[in-house]
Amino acid sequence: MIKKKSRDEIKRMRKAGHIVALVHAEIKDKLKAGMTTKDLDDIAMDVIHKNKAIPTFLGYNGFPASICTSVNEQIVHGIPSKDVILEEGDIISVDVGATYGGLVGDSAWTHPVGQISEEKQRLLKVTEESLFAGLQYMKDGCVLDDVQKAIEAVANREKLGIVRQYGGHGVGHVMHEEPFVFNYSVGNMLPLKSGMTIAIEPMLNLGGDDVIVMPDKWTVVTKDKQPSAHFEHTVLVTEDGPDILTKLMEE
Ligand code: MG
Ligand code: MG
């Protein structure tokens, strides 16, 4: 059952999304080689608390931090650590969730650390492009598979691997609501309707599709150790098109 959100619920989700966007902006601004992924978690925790929100991920199924930090071949769910030191040429996917007034915003971005290779630059550019290609179908009259198909088309055009086991999801009162959103076409004809709020989140790989979960039971990596990127927005379906909730609100 997919519940549409009321005007008041959307207002709170927009604020949650704003706080998530603030975290991303702060991390983008401060990120540099020599920092640890724990430093990034501290930045996130600080911004979330200052804005009277709750870090959604902390304690979620036992997750021990407020953000996920996934470096290079790590795809998602990397655990921030003071032992993981970022180096020039790395890419890092930062996934952030904030709960405000009981409603959740969820968004991920992959950042370069200093100068990165051309192949990594292409991976980041194309993964972000695939997110926007998909979310343009988040409007009344489209079906979920329009979104999935659009993401897959961009990945296929660039011969990038598509992570099959993880994907987008409805979001709102909890982080993971129905429906699940694949990053490739599965023929799901679910009609998209105004008031639905869904996180769209392609994860694309420079190599193949296959993934492994590490012994920490969280960190997901590519089997071939090729780099992976992850871009995500929480989006409201409207009659006019997508309304991205995880962006900075105009003050
Ligand atoms: Mg996320
Ligand atoms: Mg998500």
Short mmCIF file of C-alpha atoms and ligand atoms in Angstrom, two decimals:
data_model
loop_
_atom_site.label_atom_id
_atom_site.label_comp_id
_atom_site.label_asym_id
_atom_site.label_seq_id
_atom_site.Cartn_x
_atom_site.Cartn_y
_atom_site.Cartn_z
CA MET A 1 0.00 0.00 0.00
CA ILE A 2 1.53 3.29 -1.10
CA LYS A 3 0.36 6.22 1.00
CA LYS A 4 0.27 9.66 -0.57
CA LYS A 5 1.58 12.43 1.63
CA SER A 6 -0.50 15.33 2.87
CA ARG A 7 0.54 18.93 2.42
CA ASP A 8 1.75 19.05 6.03
CA GLU A 9 3.74 15.83 5.68
CA ILE A 10 5.38 17.17 2.54
CA LYS A 11 6.28 20.38 4.35
CA ARG A 12 8.13 18.36 6.99
CA MET A 13 9.79 16.16 4.35
CA ARG A 14 10.99 19.28 2.53
CA LYS A 15 12.57 20.51 5.76
CA ALA A 16 14.17 17.09 6.36
CA GLY A 17 15.43 17.19 2.77
CA HIS A 18 16.82 20.67 3.28
CA ILE A 19 18.81 19.44 6.28
CA VAL A 20 20.14 16.50 4.25
CA ALA A 21 21.18 18.97 1.53
CA LEU A 22 22.93 21.12 4.14
CA VAL A 23 24.93 18.08 5.22
CA HIS A 24 25.97 17.35 1.65
CA ALA A 25 26.94 20.99 1.05
CA GLU A 26 29.04 21.08 4.23
CA ILE A 27 30.78 17.80 3.39
CA LYS A 28 31.45 18.90 -0.20
CA ASP A 29 32.94 22.12 1.11
CA LYS A 30 35.24 20.50 3.68
CA LEU A 31 36.18 17.25 1.94
CA LYS A 32 39.87 16.79 1.28
CA ALA A 33 42.58 14.14 1.25
CA GLY A 34 43.77 13.22 4.75
CA MET A 35 40.32 13.36 6.33
CA THR A 36 38.80 10.19 7.72
CA THR A 37 35.29 8.98 6.99
CA LYS A 38 34.61 9.42 10.73
CA ASP A 39 35.37 13.15 10.27
CA LEU A 40 32.57 13.25 7.68
CA ASP A 41 30.20 11.48 10.07
CA ASP A 42 31.00 14.07 12.75
CA ILE A 43 30.20 16.91 10.32
CA ALA A 44 26.88 15.27 9.43
CA MET A 45 25.91 14.64 13.04
CA ASP A 46 26.66 18.26 13.91
CA VAL A 47 24.57 19.73 11.06
CA ILE A 48 21.65 17.36 11.72
CA HIS A 49 21.57 18.11 15.45
CA LYS A 50 21.95 21.88 14.98
CA ASN A 51 18.85 21.74 12.79
CA LYS A 52 16.82 19.84 15.38
CA ALA A 53 16.59 16.70 13.29
CA ILE A 54 17.47 13.06 13.96
CA PRO A 55 20.08 11.10 11.97
CA THR A 56 17.78 8.49 10.41
CA PHE A 57 20.51 5.93 9.78
CA LEU A 58 21.91 5.84 13.33
CA GLY A 59 20.62 2.64 14.88
CA TYR A 60 18.65 1.67 11.75
CA ASN A 61 18.85 -2.14 11.84
CA GLY A 62 21.79 -1.53 14.16
CA PHE A 63 23.78 0.74 11.80
CA PRO A 64 26.41 2.45 14.00
CA ALA A 65 26.73 5.90 12.35
CA SER A 66 24.68 8.82 11.04
CA ILE A 67 25.80 8.52 7.39
CA CYS A 68 27.09 5.82 5.07
CA THR A 69 30.52 6.45 3.55
CA SER A 70 31.53 4.16 0.68
CA VAL A 71 34.96 4.63 -0.90
CA ASN A 72 35.99 3.57 -4.46
CA GLU A 73 34.84 -0.06 -5.01
CA GLN A 74 32.48 0.23 -2.04
CA ILE A 75 28.95 0.78 -3.34
CA VAL A 76 26.74 1.48 -0.34
CA HIS A 77 26.46 1.06 3.44
CA GLY A 78 30.13 1.74 4.23
CA ILE A 79 30.62 2.45 7.93
CA PRO A 80 32.46 5.68 8.84
CA SER A 81 35.74 4.94 10.62
CA LYS A 82 38.71 6.85 11.96
CA ASP A 83 40.86 4.22 10.25
CA VAL A 84 39.62 5.04 6.74
CA ILE A 85 41.75 7.96 5.51
CA LEU A 86 40.73 9.54 2.21
CA GLU A 87 43.42 9.88 -0.43
CA GLU A 88 43.80 12.07 -3.48
CA GLY A 89 42.11 10.29 -6.41
CA ASP A 90 39.51 8.46 -4.32
CA ILE A 91 35.79 8.78 -4.86
CA ILE A 92 33.47 8.67 -1.88
CA SER A 93 29.73 8.07 -1.83
CA VAL A 94 28.03 9.79 1.08
CA ASP A 95 24.47 8.72 1.89
CA VAL A 96 22.55 10.89 4.36
CA GLY A 97 19.17 10.54 6.06
CA ALA A 98 17.53 13.06 8.38
CA THR A 99 14.20 12.79 10.18
CA TYR A 100 12.39 16.03 10.95
CA GLY A 101 9.00 16.13 12.61
CA GLY A 102 8.72 12.38 12.05
CA LEU A 103 9.36 12.55 8.29
CA VAL A 104 12.47 11.38 6.44
CA GLY A 105 14.68 12.88 3.72
CA ASP A 106 17.23 10.54 2.05
CA SER A 107 19.89 11.54 -0.47
CA ALA A 108 23.30 10.36 -1.63
CA TRP A 109 26.11 11.96 -3.59
CA THR A 110 29.48 10.69 -4.78
CA HIS A 111 32.31 13.18 -4.46
CA PRO A 112 35.82 13.23 -5.93
CA VAL A 113 38.70 13.58 -3.47
CA GLY A 114 40.99 16.05 -5.21
CA GLN A 115 41.89 15.14 -8.78
CA ILE A 116 40.40 11.85 -9.99
CA SER A 117 40.96 9.76 -13.13
CA GLU A 118 38.99 10.43 -16.31
CA GLU A 119 37.21 7.10 -15.94
CA LYS A 120 36.06 8.00 -12.44
CA GLN A 121 34.95 11.43 -13.67
CA ARG A 122 32.87 9.72 -16.34
CA LEU A 123 31.37 7.33 -13.76
CA LEU A 124 30.26 10.21 -11.51
CA LYS A 125 28.89 12.30 -14.38
CA VAL A 126 26.94 9.45 -15.91
CA THR A 127 25.55 8.11 -12.61
CA GLU A 128 24.25 11.60 -11.76
CA GLU A 129 22.85 11.90 -15.27
CA SER A 130 21.03 8.58 -14.85
CA LEU A 131 19.40 9.85 -11.64
CA PHE A 132 18.02 12.90 -13.42
CA ALA A 133 17.04 10.84 -16.47
CA GLY A 134 14.95 8.64 -14.18
CA LEU A 135 13.42 11.26 -11.96
CA GLN A 136 12.06 13.30 -14.86
CA TYR A 137 9.35 10.61 -15.08
CA MET A 138 8.22 11.26 -11.51
CA LYS A 139 4.95 12.81 -12.59
CA ASP A 140 1.28 11.94 -12.84
CA GLY A 141 0.55 9.71 -15.79
CA CYS A 142 3.90 7.93 -15.80
CA VAL A 143 4.54 4.46 -14.41
CA LEU A 144 7.38 3.29 -12.19
CA ASP A 145 9.01 1.39 -15.03
CA ASP A 146 9.46 4.65 -16.98
CA VAL A 147 11.88 5.73 -14.22
CA GLN A 148 13.65 2.37 -14.09
CA LYS A 149 13.94 2.12 -17.88
CA ALA A 150 15.43 5.63 -18.15
CA ILE A 151 18.15 4.86 -15.59
CA GLU A 152 19.01 1.59 -17.34
CA ALA A 153 19.21 3.28 -20.75
CA VAL A 154 21.87 5.74 -19.56
CA ALA A 155 23.88 2.96 -17.88
CA ASN A 156 23.70 0.77 -20.99
CA ARG A 157 24.69 3.63 -23.30
CA GLU A 158 27.87 4.09 -21.25
CA LYS A 159 28.43 0.34 -20.70
CA LEU A 160 28.39 0.73 -16.91
CA GLY A 161 27.45 -2.05 -14.50
CA ILE A 162 24.10 -1.73 -12.72
CA VAL A 163 23.74 -2.76 -9.08
CA ARG A 164 20.79 -5.15 -9.08
CA GLN A 165 20.31 -5.98 -5.39
CA TYR A 166 19.80 -2.45 -4.09
CA GLY A 167 17.66 0.41 -5.31
CA GLY A 168 15.22 3.19 -4.60
CA HIS A 169 12.17 3.09 -2.37
CA GLY A 170 9.15 4.92 -1.12
CA VAL A 171 10.11 7.18 1.77
CA GLY A 172 8.24 9.22 4.38
CA HIS A 173 7.30 8.14 7.89
CA VAL A 174 10.03 5.53 7.69
CA MET A 175 13.07 5.35 5.45
CA HIS A 176 11.92 2.37 3.44
CA GLU A 177 8.31 2.33 2.28
CA GLU A 178 6.77 0.73 -0.78
CA PRO A 179 7.49 0.58 -3.67
CA PHE A 180 10.99 -0.77 -4.32
CA VAL A 181 12.58 0.92 -7.34
CA PHE A 182 14.94 -1.12 -9.48
CA ASN A 183 17.62 0.65 -11.48
CA TYR A 184 16.66 -1.32 -14.58
CA SER A 185 13.41 -2.15 -16.32
CA VAL A 186 11.32 -4.91 -14.75
CA GLY A 187 8.06 -3.96 -16.45
CA ASN A 188 6.52 -2.55 -13.25
CA MET A 189 3.46 -0.62 -14.45
CA LEU A 190 2.64 0.95 -11.08
CA PRO A 191 1.04 4.33 -11.87
CA LEU A 192 2.82 7.30 -10.33
CA LYS A 193 0.43 9.72 -8.64
CA SER A 194 0.72 13.18 -7.12
CA GLY A 195 1.62 13.02 -3.45
CA MET A 196 3.82 9.91 -3.68
CA THR A 197 7.33 10.42 -2.29
CA ILE A 198 10.03 8.11 -3.58
CA ALA A 199 13.82 8.02 -3.29
CA ILE A 200 15.45 7.33 -6.67
CA GLU A 201 19.01 6.09 -6.32
CA PRO A 202 21.03 4.59 -9.16
CA MET A 203 24.26 2.81 -8.23
CA LEU A 204 26.46 2.26 -11.28
CA ASN A 205 29.83 0.53 -11.63
CA LEU A 206 32.79 0.99 -13.97
CA GLY A 207 32.95 -2.81 -14.16
CA GLY A 208 30.30 -5.51 -13.92
CA ASP A 209 27.05 -5.80 -11.99
CA ASP A 210 28.11 -8.28 -9.32
CA VAL A 211 28.40 -7.29 -5.68
CA ILE A 212 29.64 -8.80 -2.41
CA VAL A 213 28.70 -7.92 1.17
CA MET A 214 31.80 -7.64 3.35
CA PRO A 215 32.24 -9.54 6.66
CA ASP A 216 31.12 -6.42 8.61
CA LYS A 217 27.68 -7.37 7.16
CA TRP A 218 27.11 -3.79 5.94
CA THR A 219 29.62 -2.65 3.36
CA VAL A 220 28.66 -3.66 -0.18
CA VAL A 221 31.49 -3.75 -2.74
CA THR A 222 31.81 -4.58 -6.42
CA LYS A 223 32.99 -8.14 -6.99
CA ASP A 224 35.55 -7.03 -9.59
CA LYS A 225 36.82 -4.21 -7.29
CA GLN A 226 35.98 -1.57 -9.91
CA PRO A 227 34.76 1.80 -8.62
CA SER A 228 31.07 2.47 -8.03
CA ALA A 229 29.03 5.68 -7.77
CA HIS A 230 25.70 6.47 -6.10
CA PHE A 231 23.40 9.46 -6.57
CA GLU A 232 20.05 9.76 -4.83
CA HIS A 233 17.24 12.24 -4.29
CA THR A 234 13.95 12.02 -2.43
CA VAL A 235 11.34 13.17 -4.93
CA LEU A 236 7.67 14.14 -4.74
CA VAL A 237 5.47 13.17 -7.70
CA THR A 238 3.37 16.09 -8.93
CA GLU A 239 1.14 16.79 -11.93
CA ASP A 240 3.83 19.03 -13.36
CA GLY A 241 6.78 16.72 -12.81
CA PRO A 242 9.34 15.87 -10.17
CA ASP A 243 9.68 18.05 -7.08
CA ILE A 244 13.07 17.28 -5.50
CA LEU A 245 12.72 17.42 -1.72
CA THR A 246 16.38 16.82 -0.82
CA LYS A 247 17.67 20.18 -1.94
CA LEU A 248 18.37 23.48 -0.21
CA MET A 249 15.19 25.48 0.42
CA GLU A 250 15.26 29.12 -0.49
CA GLU A 251 15.44 31.00 2.81
MG MG B 1 20.11 7.03 0.89
MG MG B 2 17.57 5.51 -0.11
#
